[in-house]
XYZ file of N, CA and C in Angstrom:
816
model
N 7.209 4.938 -18.604
C 7.559 4.525 -17.242
C 7.434 3.008 -17.132
N 8.408 2.388 -16.472
C 8.328 0.942 -16.267
C 7.698 0.650 -14.914
N 7.104 -0.533 -14.824
C 6.438 -0.930 -13.602
C 7.410 -1.371 -12.520
N 6.852 -1.875 -11.446
C 7.629 -2.170 -10.252
C 7.853 -3.664 -10.025
N 8.111 -4.391 -11.115
C 8.433 -5.813 -10.979
C 9.644 -6.013 -10.073
N 10.653 -5.161 -10.229
C 11.857 -5.295 -9.413
C 11.551 -5.075 -7.937
N 10.687 -4.099 -7.636
C 10.294 -3.850 -6.243
C 9.596 -5.065 -5.651
N 8.750 -5.719 -6.440
C 8.086 -6.931 -5.971
C 9.111 -7.986 -5.610
N 10.092 -8.169 -6.470
C 11.130 -9.167 -6.217
C 11.930 -8.870 -4.965
N 12.316 -7.612 -4.781
C 13.120 -7.273 -3.605
C 12.295 -7.379 -2.327
N 11.008 -7.098 -2.408
C 10.146 -7.201 -1.229
C 9.996 -8.655 -0.792
N 9.774 -9.546 -1.743
C 9.663 -10.966 -1.413
C 10.993 -11.508 -0.915
N 12.089 -11.042 -1.513
C 13.411 -11.489 -1.080
C 13.726 -10.987 0.332
N 13.280 -9.778 0.654
C 13.525 -9.234 1.987
C 12.793 -10.046 3.055
N 11.573 -10.472 2.745
C 10.841 -11.321 3.687
C 11.569 -12.643 3.881
N 12.045 -13.212 2.782
C 12.773 -14.477 2.862
C 14.038 -14.313 3.695
N 14.710 -13.169 3.560
C 15.926 -12.918 4.325
C 15.642 -12.832 5.825
N 14.398 -12.482 6.160
C 13.975 -12.445 7.565
C 13.451 -13.799 8.037
N 13.592 -14.814 7.180
C 13.132 -16.164 7.490
C 11.637 -16.202 7.767
N 10.895 -15.548 6.884
C 9.441 -15.541 7.011
C 8.806 -15.440 5.639
N 7.520 -15.709 5.591
C 6.759 -15.501 4.367
C 6.313 -14.048 4.287
N 6.081 -13.581 3.076
C 5.514 -12.251 2.881
C 4.007 -12.313 3.107
N 3.440 -11.212 3.579
C 1.992 -11.112 3.749
C 1.432 -10.259 2.614
N 0.527 -10.845 1.844
C -0.057 -10.196 0.674
C -1.550 -10.012 0.925
N -2.008 -8.770 0.917
C -3.415 -8.477 1.177
C -4.145 -8.071 -0.094
N -5.394 -8.503 -0.195
C -6.220 -8.232 -1.386
C -7.442 -7.406 -1.007
N -7.791 -6.467 -1.874
C -9.023 -5.694 -1.729
C -9.481 -5.255 -3.114
N -10.779 -5.398 -3.434
C -11.243 -4.914 -4.736
C -11.291 -3.393 -4.768
N -10.916 -2.800 -5.882
C -10.993 -1.350 -6.041
C -12.456 -0.905 -5.988
N -12.675 0.291 -5.471
C -14.027 0.835 -5.443
C -14.872 0.349 -4.290
N -14.287 -0.434 -3.388
C -15.027 -0.962 -2.244
C -14.414 -0.453 -0.950
N -15.194 0.141 -0.074
C -16.624 0.454 -0.226
C -16.890 1.589 -1.199
N -15.883 2.456 -1.396
C -15.863 3.480 -2.440
C -14.424 3.510 -2.953
N -14.165 4.245 -4.016
C -12.785 4.325 -4.487
C -11.901 4.936 -3.407
N -12.320 6.073 -2.851
C -11.522 6.723 -1.812
C -11.402 5.843 -0.572
N -12.515 5.226 -0.172
C -12.501 4.365 1.007
C -11.623 3.142 0.809
N -11.636 2.598 -0.394
C -10.795 1.442 -0.692
C -9.314 1.798 -0.655
N -8.974 2.978 -1.139
C -7.576 3.431 -1.083
C -7.128 3.536 0.370
N -7.964 4.151 1.201
C -7.598 4.296 2.613
C -7.481 2.937 3.300
N -8.362 1.996 2.929
C -8.314 0.664 3.540
C -7.051 -0.087 3.141
N -6.660 -0.010 1.873
C -5.451 -0.698 1.421
C -4.211 -0.103 2.089
N -4.199 1.219 2.259
C -3.086 1.855 2.963
C -3.035 1.359 4.409
N -4.201 1.236 5.051
C -4.264 0.730 6.431
C -3.738 -0.698 6.511
N -3.976 -1.500 5.477
C -3.472 -2.874 5.459
C -1.956 -2.903 5.458
N -1.332 -1.979 4.712
C 0.131 -1.899 4.717
C 0.618 -1.401 6.074
N -0.071 -0.410 6.618
C 0.298 0.099 7.943
C 0.249 -1.008 8.990
N -0.688 -1.929 8.832
C -0.823 -3.027 9.777
C 0.217 -4.121 9.609
N 0.804 -4.230 8.422
C 1.838 -5.250 8.239
C 1.855 -5.965 6.908
N 0.964 -5.632 5.970
C 1.015 -6.264 4.647
C 2.264 -5.790 3.895
N 2.947 -6.730 3.271
C 4.141 -6.414 2.480
C 3.793 -6.042 1.045
N 2.748 -6.657 0.519
C 2.334 -6.495 -0.871
C 0.814 -6.343 -0.879
N 0.294 -5.552 -1.806
C -1.152 -5.367 -1.945
C -1.602 -5.807 -3.337
N -2.707 -6.534 -3.373
C -3.387 -6.846 -4.628
C -4.670 -6.015 -4.685
N -4.855 -5.300 -5.770
C -6.086 -4.533 -5.985
C -6.903 -5.239 -7.055
N -8.098 -5.654 -6.685
C -8.946 -6.365 -7.625
C -9.673 -5.421 -8.570
N -9.825 -5.853 -9.807
C -10.639 -5.135 -10.777
C -12.022 -5.781 -10.748
N -13.024 -5.110 -10.163
C -14.345 -5.734 -10.010
C -14.934 -6.165 -11.351
N -15.543 -7.341 -11.327
C -16.079 -7.939 -12.551
C -17.500 -8.423 -12.281
N -18.338 -8.314 -13.292
C -19.745 -8.686 -13.114
C -19.959 -10.188 -13.048
N -18.961 -10.980 -13.456
C -19.077 -12.430 -13.419
C -17.808 -13.034 -12.823
N -17.583 -12.802 -11.515
C -16.335 -13.241 -10.882
C -16.382 -14.722 -10.527
N -16.131 -15.572 -11.515
C -16.369 -17.008 -11.362
C -15.490 -17.671 -10.306
N -14.325 -17.083 -10.002
C -13.436 -17.701 -9.024
C -13.562 -17.087 -7.636
N -14.439 -16.079 -7.501
C -14.576 -15.409 -6.217
C -15.789 -15.934 -5.455
N -15.629 -16.064 -4.148
C -16.707 -16.500 -3.290
C -17.704 -15.390 -3.012
N -18.741 -15.673 -2.208
C -19.834 -14.721 -1.992
C -19.411 -13.413 -1.338
N -18.412 -13.438 -0.470
C -18.000 -12.203 0.207
C -17.389 -11.227 -0.787
N -16.447 -11.704 -1.591
C -15.826 -10.820 -2.579
C -16.812 -10.462 -3.680
N -17.719 -11.357 -4.026
C -18.769 -11.019 -4.987
C -19.604 -9.854 -4.474
N -19.917 -9.866 -3.184
C -20.689 -8.772 -2.580
C -19.933 -7.459 -2.694
N -18.629 -7.497 -2.393
C -17.815 -6.285 -2.492
C -17.728 -5.797 -3.933
N -17.549 -6.722 -4.869
C -17.504 -6.353 -6.289
C -18.807 -5.678 -6.711
N -19.926 -6.221 -6.244
C -21.224 -5.658 -6.601
C -21.370 -4.240 -6.065
N -20.932 -4.021 -4.834
C -20.966 -2.678 -4.249
C -20.108 -1.723 -5.076
N -18.916 -2.182 -5.460
C -18.007 -1.341 -6.242
C -18.597 -1.010 -7.613
N -19.163 -2.006 -8.271
C -19.732 -1.788 -9.606
C -20.948 -0.874 -9.537
N -21.806 -1.072 -8.533
C -22.965 -0.187 -8.383
C -22.535 1.231 -8.033
N -21.342 1.343 -7.422
C -20.798 2.666 -7.128
C -20.159 3.334 -8.326
N -20.079 2.608 -9.435
C -19.584 3.194 -10.678
C -18.097 3.064 -10.924
N -17.425 2.163 -10.230
C -15.978 2.027 -10.434
C -15.686 1.562 -11.859
N -14.650 2.136 -12.429
C -14.189 1.768 -13.762
C -12.675 1.509 -13.696
N -12.087 1.119 -14.817
C -10.650 0.842 -14.827
C -9.864 2.062 -14.364
N -10.320 3.245 -14.695
C -9.656 4.465 -14.233
C -9.549 4.485 -12.701
N -10.626 4.069 -12.029
C -10.610 4.033 -10.574
C -9.692 2.958 -10.025
N -9.588 1.841 -10.751
C -8.672 0.770 -10.352
C -7.234 1.273 -10.431
N -6.891 1.909 -11.541
C -5.532 2.415 -11.722
C -5.219 3.526 -10.727
N -6.202 4.355 -10.439
C -5.998 5.397 -9.422
C -5.725 4.774 -8.064
N -6.439 3.699 -7.751
C -6.219 3.006 -6.478
C -4.796 2.470 -6.406
N -4.356 1.812 -7.470
C -2.982 1.294 -7.513
C -1.988 2.428 -7.281
N -2.176 3.517 -7.997
C -1.228 4.634 -7.927
C -1.171 5.245 -6.522
N -2.324 5.505 -5.941
C -2.337 6.201 -4.650
C -1.869 5.297 -3.511
N -2.172 4.003 -3.589
C -1.683 3.086 -2.555
C -0.162 2.957 -2.657
N 0.335 2.835 -3.869
C 1.794 2.742 -4.053
C 2.494 4.015 -3.583
N 1.969 5.170 -3.980
C 2.611 6.434 -3.617
C 2.582 6.670 -2.114
N 1.523 6.207 -1.452
C 1.388 6.441 -0.011
C 2.223 5.478 0.817
N 2.479 4.286 0.293
C 3.104 3.246 1.116
C 4.466 2.793 0.628
N 4.718 2.912 -0.680
C 5.952 2.373 -1.245
C 5.943 0.866 -1.388
N 4.821 0.227 -1.072
C 4.711 -1.225 -1.199
C 4.384 -1.597 -2.639
N 4.824 -2.768 -3.096
C 4.429 -3.208 -4.433
C 2.923 -3.472 -4.488
N 2.289 -3.006 -5.542
C 0.840 -3.142 -5.709
C 0.568 -3.815 -7.045
N -0.139 -4.941 -6.995
C -0.514 -5.655 -8.214
C -2.002 -5.480 -8.471
N -2.385 -5.700 -9.714
C -3.799 -5.735 -10.064
C -4.201 -7.189 -10.295
N -5.287 -7.608 -9.660
C -5.818 -8.940 -9.917
C -7.097 -8.781 -10.733
N -7.118 -9.381 -11.903
C -8.251 -9.172 -12.794
C -8.502 -10.376 -13.688
N -9.739 -10.546 -14.057
C -10.068 -11.499 -15.107
C -9.626 -10.903 -16.447
N -9.448 -11.769 -17.419
C -8.850 -11.351 -18.677
C -9.774 -10.471 -19.508
N -11.061 -10.719 -19.501
C -11.974 -10.021 -20.408
C -11.891 -8.495 -20.318
N -11.903 -7.894 -19.115
C -11.798 -6.424 -19.063
C -10.488 -5.903 -19.651
N -9.397 -6.616 -19.452
C -8.105 -6.189 -19.993
C -8.107 -6.316 -21.511
N -8.658 -7.402 -21.999
C -8.724 -7.633 -23.442
C -9.537 -6.538 -24.115
N -10.660 -6.177 -23.516
C -11.520 -5.139 -24.094
C -10.852 -3.769 -24.017
N -10.128 -3.515 -22.958
C -9.456 -2.229 -22.775
C -8.243 -2.109 -23.701
N -7.635 -3.266 -23.975
C -6.415 -3.318 -24.787
C -5.242 -3.674 -23.903
N -4.611 -4.810 -24.190
C -3.539 -5.299 -23.326
C -2.383 -4.308 -23.233
N -1.972 -3.758 -24.348
C -0.861 -2.810 -24.359
C -1.219 -1.544 -23.573
N -2.410 -1.055 -23.807
C -2.859 0.158 -23.102
C -2.941 -0.086 -21.603
N -3.504 -1.231 -21.215
C -3.643 -1.527 -19.789
C -2.275 -1.668 -19.131
N -1.360 -2.384 -19.789
C -0.022 -2.560 -19.236
C 0.695 -1.226 -19.097
N 0.587 -0.397 -20.112
C 1.248 0.905 -20.069
C 0.709 1.756 -18.920
N -0.612 1.771 -18.750
C -1.218 2.614 -17.718
C -1.011 2.030 -16.320
N -0.988 0.699 -16.207
C -0.711 0.077 -14.910
C 0.723 0.391 -14.481
N 1.658 0.317 -15.411
C 3.054 0.649 -15.108
C 3.190 2.121 -14.732
N 2.495 2.991 -15.461
C 2.552 4.424 -15.168
C 1.994 4.737 -13.787
N 1.066 3.903 -13.317
C 0.493 4.082 -11.985
C 1.401 3.537 -10.885
N 2.516 2.925 -11.271
C 3.423 2.348 -10.289
C 3.129 0.902 -9.962
N 2.270 0.270 -10.752
C 1.914 -1.124 -10.503
C 3.104 -2.054 -10.672
N 3.059 -3.166 -9.926
C 4.147 -4.141 -9.986
C 3.838 -5.294 -10.929
N 2.569 -5.473 -11.270
C 2.223 -6.582 -12.153
C 0.752 -6.883 -12.122
N 0.411 -8.011 -12.711
C -0.976 -8.400 -12.871
C -1.137 -9.884 -12.573
N -2.176 -10.222 -11.834
C -2.562 -11.612 -11.597
C -3.781 -11.887 -12.462
N -3.698 -12.911 -13.299
C -4.742 -13.195 -14.284
C -5.214 -14.635 -14.107
N -6.158 -14.870 -13.195
C -6.503 -16.245 -12.830
C -7.175 -17.063 -13.922
N -7.775 -16.394 -14.910
C -8.504 -17.154 -15.924
C -7.854 -17.091 -17.300
N -6.635 -16.560 -17.395
C -5.958 -16.466 -18.687
C -5.088 -17.699 -18.908
N -5.437 -18.561 -19.883
C -4.598 -19.735 -20.154
C -3.225 -19.312 -20.659
N -2.204 -20.014 -20.219
C -0.840 -19.706 -20.652
C -0.753 -19.686 -22.178
N -1.431 -20.632 -22.818
C -1.352 -20.758 -24.276
C -1.914 -19.524 -24.999
N -2.730 -18.736 -24.322
C -3.343 -17.558 -24.938
C -2.796 -16.261 -24.360
N -1.657 -16.340 -23.681
C -1.174 -15.204 -22.905
C -0.059 -14.395 -23.561
N 0.365 -14.765 -24.752
C 1.557 -14.138 -25.325
C 1.400 -12.632 -25.496
N 0.241 -12.198 -25.964
C 0.023 -10.761 -26.178
C 0.193 -10.004 -24.863
N -0.428 -10.526 -23.809
C -0.307 -9.861 -22.523
C 1.126 -9.918 -22.008
N 1.760 -11.080 -22.076
C 3.095 -11.226 -21.504
C 4.102 -10.305 -22.187
N 3.965 -10.139 -23.492
C 4.865 -9.229 -24.202
C 4.665 -7.793 -23.734
N 3.408 -7.386 -23.576
C 3.122 -6.029 -23.105
C 3.626 -5.841 -21.681
N 3.417 -6.842 -20.832
C 3.848 -6.750 -19.437
C 5.370 -6.661 -19.345
N 6.047 -7.495 -20.103
C 7.511 -7.477 -20.082
C 8.044 -6.133 -20.572
N 7.416 -5.607 -21.612
C 7.849 -4.327 -22.176
C 7.740 -3.205 -21.148
N 6.732 -3.285 -20.290
C 6.476 -2.212 -19.324
C 6.943 -2.553 -17.909
N 7.720 -3.621 -17.754
C 8.289 -3.934 -16.449
C 7.286 -4.426 -15.428
N 6.333 -5.239 -15.877
C 5.294 -5.770 -14.994
C 5.419 -7.282 -14.848
N 5.073 -7.777 -13.691
C 5.010 -9.218 -13.471
C 3.727 -9.777 -14.071
N 3.804 -11.009 -14.545
C 2.616 -11.756 -14.952
C 2.514 -12.964 -14.027
N 1.553 -12.912 -13.138
C 1.390 -13.968 -12.129
C 0.265 -14.901 -12.555
N 0.604 -16.175 -12.704
C -0.400 -17.183 -13.041
C -0.797 -17.970 -11.799
N -1.968 -18.569 -11.866
C -2.511 -19.341 -10.752
C -2.377 -20.834 -11.048
N -1.882 -21.587 -10.072
C -1.842 -23.048 -10.171
C -2.761 -23.618 -9.104
N -3.266 -24.817 -9.336
C -4.243 -25.430 -8.441
C -3.811 -26.843 -8.079
N -4.363 -27.394 -7.006
C -4.004 -28.762 -6.618
C -4.223 -29.789 -7.718
N -5.136 -29.479 -8.641
C -5.407 -30.420 -9.730
C -4.360 -30.357 -10.836
N -3.483 -29.344 -10.804
C -2.477 -29.190 -11.866
C -1.455 -30.317 -11.804
N -1.278 -31.002 -12.913
C -0.260 -32.054 -12.977
C 1.129 -31.425 -13.084
N 2.156 -32.194 -12.785
C 3.513 -31.661 -12.750
C 3.935 -31.037 -14.078
N 3.588 -31.681 -15.181
C 3.956 -31.135 -16.492
C 3.264 -29.796 -16.726
N 2.025 -29.692 -16.271
C 1.283 -28.445 -16.428
C 1.890 -27.348 -15.546
N 2.301 -27.725 -14.353
C 2.960 -26.757 -13.463
C 4.208 -26.191 -14.125
N 4.975 -27.049 -14.779
C 6.196 -26.603 -15.449
C 5.875 -25.611 -16.560
N 4.817 -25.881 -17.320
C 4.416 -24.983 -18.406
C 3.995 -23.626 -17.863
N 3.190 -23.645 -16.808
C 2.673 -22.398 -16.240
C 3.795 -21.571 -15.616
N 4.632 -22.206 -14.819
C 5.673 -21.452 -14.122
C 6.726 -20.911 -15.080
N 6.963 -21.600 -16.184
C 7.933 -21.117 -17.164
C 7.473 -19.816 -17.810
N 6.172 -19.615 -17.885
C 5.623 -18.427 -18.545
C 5.441 -17.255 -17.591
N 5.404 -17.533 -16.294
C 5.103 -16.486 -15.328
C 6.316 -15.724 -14.842
N 6.049 -14.678 -14.071
C 7.100 -13.870 -13.461
C 6.554 -13.268 -12.166
N 7.454 -12.785 -11.323
C 7.042 -12.194 -10.054
C 6.911 -13.232 -8.960
N 5.846 -14.003 -9.007
C 5.659 -15.156 -8.140
C 4.592 -16.049 -8.738
N 4.407 -17.203 -8.155
C 3.346 -18.118 -8.575
C 2.256 -18.081 -7.510
N 1.020 -17.922 -7.934
C -0.127 -17.920 -7.020
C -0.648 -19.344 -6.933
N -0.450 -19.973 -5.777
C -0.913 -21.347 -5.569
C -2.243 -21.325 -4.834
N -3.296 -21.781 -5.502
C -4.609 -21.879 -4.864
C -4.589 -23.065 -3.902
N -4.887 -22.811 -2.642
C -4.704 -23.834 -1.608
C -5.665 -25.002 -1.742
N -6.767 -24.783 -2.443
C -7.760 -25.845 -2.594
C -8.584 -25.578 -3.830
N -9.357 -26.555 -4.233
C -10.244 -26.383 -5.373
C -11.467 -25.609 -4.914
N -11.953 -24.700 -5.742
C -13.143 -23.951 -5.377
C -12.902 -22.459 -5.466
N -13.839 -21.678 -4.897
C -13.778 -20.228 -4.975
C -13.133 -19.658 -3.724
N -12.867 -18.352 -3.765
C -12.259 -17.692 -2.624
C -13.208 -17.696 -1.435
N -12.629 -17.559 -0.249
C -13.423 -17.530 0.978
C -12.616 -18.048 2.145
N -13.064 -17.736 3.352
C -12.362 -18.244 4.528
C -12.731 -19.703 4.747
N -11.834 -20.438 5.342
C -12.040 -21.863 5.585
C -11.619 -22.211 7.007
N -12.208 -23.264 7.545
C -11.794 -23.759 8.856
C -10.365 -24.297 8.786
N -10.036 -24.939 7.675
C -8.690 -25.488 7.480
C -8.215 -25.115 6.093
N -6.963 -24.733 5.992
C -6.432 -24.352 4.684
C -6.245 -25.571 3.793
N -6.029 -26.729 4.361
C -5.959 -27.956 3.582
C -4.543 -28.451 3.370
N -4.402 -29.772 3.426
C -3.089 -30.382 3.218
C -2.635 -30.282 1.778
N -3.600 -30.085 0.861
C -3.237 -30.011 -0.555
C -2.268 -28.870 -0.828
N -2.351 -27.799 -0.010
C -1.548 -26.612 -0.280
C -0.054 -26.896 -0.176
N 0.365 -27.583 0.866
C 1.799 -27.835 1.033
C 2.330 -28.740 -0.073
N 1.534 -29.710 -0.487
C 1.956 -30.586 -1.580
C 2.055 -29.805 -2.884
N 1.099 -28.880 -3.114
C 1.134 -28.072 -4.328
C 2.366 -27.171 -4.339
N 2.701 -26.574 -3.199
C 3.894 -25.725 -3.132
C 5.147 -26.553 -3.423
N 5.232 -27.728 -2.833
C 6.391 -28.598 -3.061
C 6.524 -28.936 -4.539
N 5.424 -29.319 -5.183
C 5.481 -29.700 -6.591
C 5.786 -28.496 -7.486
N 5.255 -27.330 -7.119
C 5.506 -26.124 -7.916
C 6.963 -25.719 -7.833
N 7.527 -25.784 -6.641
C 8.941 -25.404 -6.470
C 9.882 -26.310 -7.261
N 9.442 -27.517 -7.559
C 10.280 -28.434 -8.327
C 10.482 -27.950 -9.760
N 9.632 -27.013 -10.200
C 9.712 -26.576 -11.597
C 10.085 -25.101 -11.758
N 10.333 -24.388 -10.653
C 10.609 -22.963 -10.789
C 11.418 -22.432 -9.614
N 12.122 -21.335 -9.868
C 12.823 -20.595 -8.815
C 11.968 -19.441 -8.302
N 10.819 -19.211 -8.929
C 9.943 -18.125 -8.494
C 9.393 -18.401 -7.097
N 9.175 -17.365 -6.298
C 8.484 -17.571 -5.021
C 7.086 -18.145 -5.261
N 6.632 -18.976 -4.335
C 5.303 -19.572 -4.434
C 4.473 -19.055 -3.256
N 3.407 -18.340 -3.575
C 2.561 -17.718 -2.564
C 1.187 -18.389 -2.574
N 0.654 -18.634 -1.390
C -0.578 -19.417 -1.255
C -1.746 -18.528 -0.868
N -2.853 -18.688 -1.586
C -4.080 -17.964 -1.289
C -5.280 -18.891 -1.274
N -6.422 -18.350 -0.922
C -7.713 -19.033 -0.782
C -7.821 -19.730 0.581
N -8.510 -19.081 1.496
C -8.866 -19.733 2.743
C -8.212 -19.206 3.989
N -7.125 -18.447 3.890
C -6.438 -17.968 5.090
C -7.193 -16.770 5.672
N -7.502 -16.836 6.973
C -8.279 -15.751 7.568
C -7.806 -15.326 8.943
N -6.868 -16.059 9.553
C -6.431 -15.682 10.896
C -4.939 -15.972 11.064
N -4.405 -15.544 12.210
C -2.964 -15.651 12.440
C -2.493 -17.098 12.459
N -3.290 -17.996 13.037
C -2.881 -19.400 13.119
C -2.769 -20.007 11.723
N -3.739 -19.728 10.855
C -3.678 -20.233 9.489
C -2.537 -19.587 8.718
N -2.305 -18.300 8.970
C -1.184 -17.625 8.304
C 0.139 -18.282 8.692
N 0.292 -18.603 9.967
C 1.516 -19.267 10.417
C 1.647 -20.651 9.808
N 0.532 -21.364 9.702
C 0.547 -22.707 9.116
C 1.037 -22.662 7.671
N 0.488 -21.739 6.889
C 0.861 -21.635 5.478
C 2.272 -21.075 5.329
N 2.625 -20.101 6.170
C 3.946 -19.485 6.079
C 5.065 -20.468 6.357
N 4.750 -21.569 7.017
C 5.770 -22.571 7.307
C 6.268 -23.267 6.052
N 5.473 -23.244 4.963
C 5.902 -23.939 3.743
C 5.815 -23.085 2.480
N 5.276 -21.867 2.570
C 5.110 -21.018 1.381
C 5.961 -19.765 1.496
N 6.215 -19.112 0.360
C 6.978 -17.873 0.340
C 6.114 -16.654 0.621
N 4.815 -16.813 0.459
C 3.898 -15.712 0.719
C 2.543 -16.247 1.106
N 1.823 -15.471 1.925
C 0.473 -15.824 2.364
C -0.462 -14.731 1.858
N -1.470 -15.128 1.070
C -2.385 -14.190 0.434
C -3.726 -14.225 1.160
N -4.209 -13.041 1.589
C -5.469 -12.947 2.330
C -6.343 -11.879 1.687
N -7.570 -12.238 1.352
C -8.487 -11.276 0.759
C -9.832 -11.233 1.449
N -10.522 -12.372 1.465
C -11.883 -12.417 1.992
C -11.975 -11.907 3.425
N -10.997 -12.250 4.255
C -11.041 -11.832 5.658
C -11.007 -10.305 5.784
N -10.229 -9.627 4.928
C -10.197 -8.165 4.960
C -11.529 -7.579 4.483
N -12.077 -8.163 3.424
C -13.360 -7.678 2.914
C -14.452 -7.851 3.973
N -14.437 -8.974 4.683
C -15.424 -9.213 5.748
C -15.380 -8.119 6.811
N -14.172 -7.696 7.166
C -14.056 -6.645 8.187
C -14.691 -5.347 7.707
N -14.465 -4.996 6.453
C -15.066 -3.765 5.930
C -16.577 -3.888 5.804
N -17.063 -5.059 5.399
C -18.510 -5.269 5.323
C -19.151 -5.180 6.698
N -18.450 -5.672 7.708
C -18.991 -5.674 9.068
C -19.045 -4.275 9.670
N -18.289 -3.330 9.086
C -18.246 -1.973 9.635
C -18.733 -0.939 8.618
N -19.640 -1.355 7.744
C -20.194 -0.408 6.781
C -20.882 0.731 7.523
N -20.623 1.946 7.070
C -21.213 3.100 7.732
C -20.322 3.705 8.802
N -19.251 3.022 9.155
C -18.305 3.536 10.151
C -16.898 3.313 9.605
N -16.454 4.235 8.766
C -15.182 4.030 8.069
C -14.015 3.907 9.037
N -13.992 4.740 10.076
C -12.867 4.677 11.007
C -12.766 3.300 11.648
N -13.902 2.738 12.050
C -13.888 1.404 12.652
C -13.435 0.361 11.641
N -13.857 0.512 10.379
C -13.432 -0.420 9.342
C -11.938 -0.368 9.100
N -11.387 0.841 9.061
C -9.942 0.985 8.861
C -9.176 0.399 10.046
N -9.666 0.675 11.246
C -9.015 0.105 12.431
C -9.049 -1.420 12.385
N -10.168 -1.971 11.904
C -10.326 -3.429 11.868
C -9.377 -4.074 10.873
N -9.241 -3.496 9.667
C -8.347 -4.108 8.685
C -6.884 -3.920 9.089
N -6.599 -2.786 9.717
C -5.231 -2.562 10.207
C -4.878 -3.587 11.288
N -5.830 -3.834 12.186
C -5.601 -4.804 13.260
C -5.470 -6.217 12.713
N -6.319 -6.586 11.743
C -6.237 -7.913 11.142
C -4.886 -8.097 10.448
N -4.434 -7.072 9.729
C -3.125 -7.158 9.074
C -2.035 -7.379 10.110
N -2.139 -6.713 11.249
C -1.153 -6.898 12.305
C -1.136 -8.306 12.845
N -2.331 -8.890 13.030
C -2.416 -10.262 13.529
C -1.832 -11.248 12.512
N -2.159 -11.054 11.244
C -1.640 -11.936 10.199
C -0.129 -11.778 10.039
N 0.362 -10.532 10.152
C 1.797 -10.285 10.061
C 2.530 -10.990 11.201
N 1.929 -10.976 12.384
C 2.514 -11.696 13.504
C 2.520 -13.201 13.239
N 1.483 -13.681 12.577
C 1.392 -15.092 12.245
C 2.490 -15.548 11.299
N 2.733 -14.777 10.226
C 3.758 -15.185 9.267
C 5.152 -15.120 9.902
N 5.324 -14.247 10.860
C 6.613 -14.166 11.544
C 6.783 -15.307 12.561
N 5.694 -15.730 13.133
C 5.760 -16.813 14.109
C 6.218 -18.115 13.472
N 5.883 -18.281 12.184
C 6.215 -19.546 11.506
C 7.709 -19.752 11.380
N 8.475 -18.637 11.333
C 9.909 -18.752 11.122
C 10.588 -19.494 12.253
């Protein structure tokens, strides 16, 4: 079975045709439980997310801020494994029809086997993989497996990336480019930062791929700000915060993430 790279492309293109950015929501698998995380991701699509990223919890999430680290810790203590991550991808995709990507550090994929992981992610209906710590120069094994199974390989660019480096990274990627809005770890911010628009402009100079911005967006106003210059707005920490704030009351947590997705979806549409 091939993955859903094509679905990802058509979804991003459909948002562009509506003169708006796509809304991409992130949640780590297994948080608060595997079943609870599946229901929460489905609620995010119901609220207005166009694309879902499912995180593979890692014991050393160097690029994640304290909120997502807390969620990862809960998931790992709950016993989540790659099987649970793939199940989450499969059930969210089957329930919503939205493209679902896996966001993971390279080490778990390398240990599991790149070919095996790509094959099983595609079989689950996954659209691709975001690999924030995999250098392009060391990515050939993964990229070949991903291409063979119809998966996107999404690389991350940062404000510190020079133009020549942006060209190298974007030439190797597929699906879209993940532009980190600022230097540092994930988390909500008072301001998304002026660096983001400059990074999107410089990235677009080297690729036709959509450029989606993450790190720091947490409300409708920030979503509208980023959507004015990016092809997609990526939100993770804000959704995790809502679930953490409603631990012990799943219905309230689902209502909260659904409502937040609705507010953010309204924001990306307002920018048009």
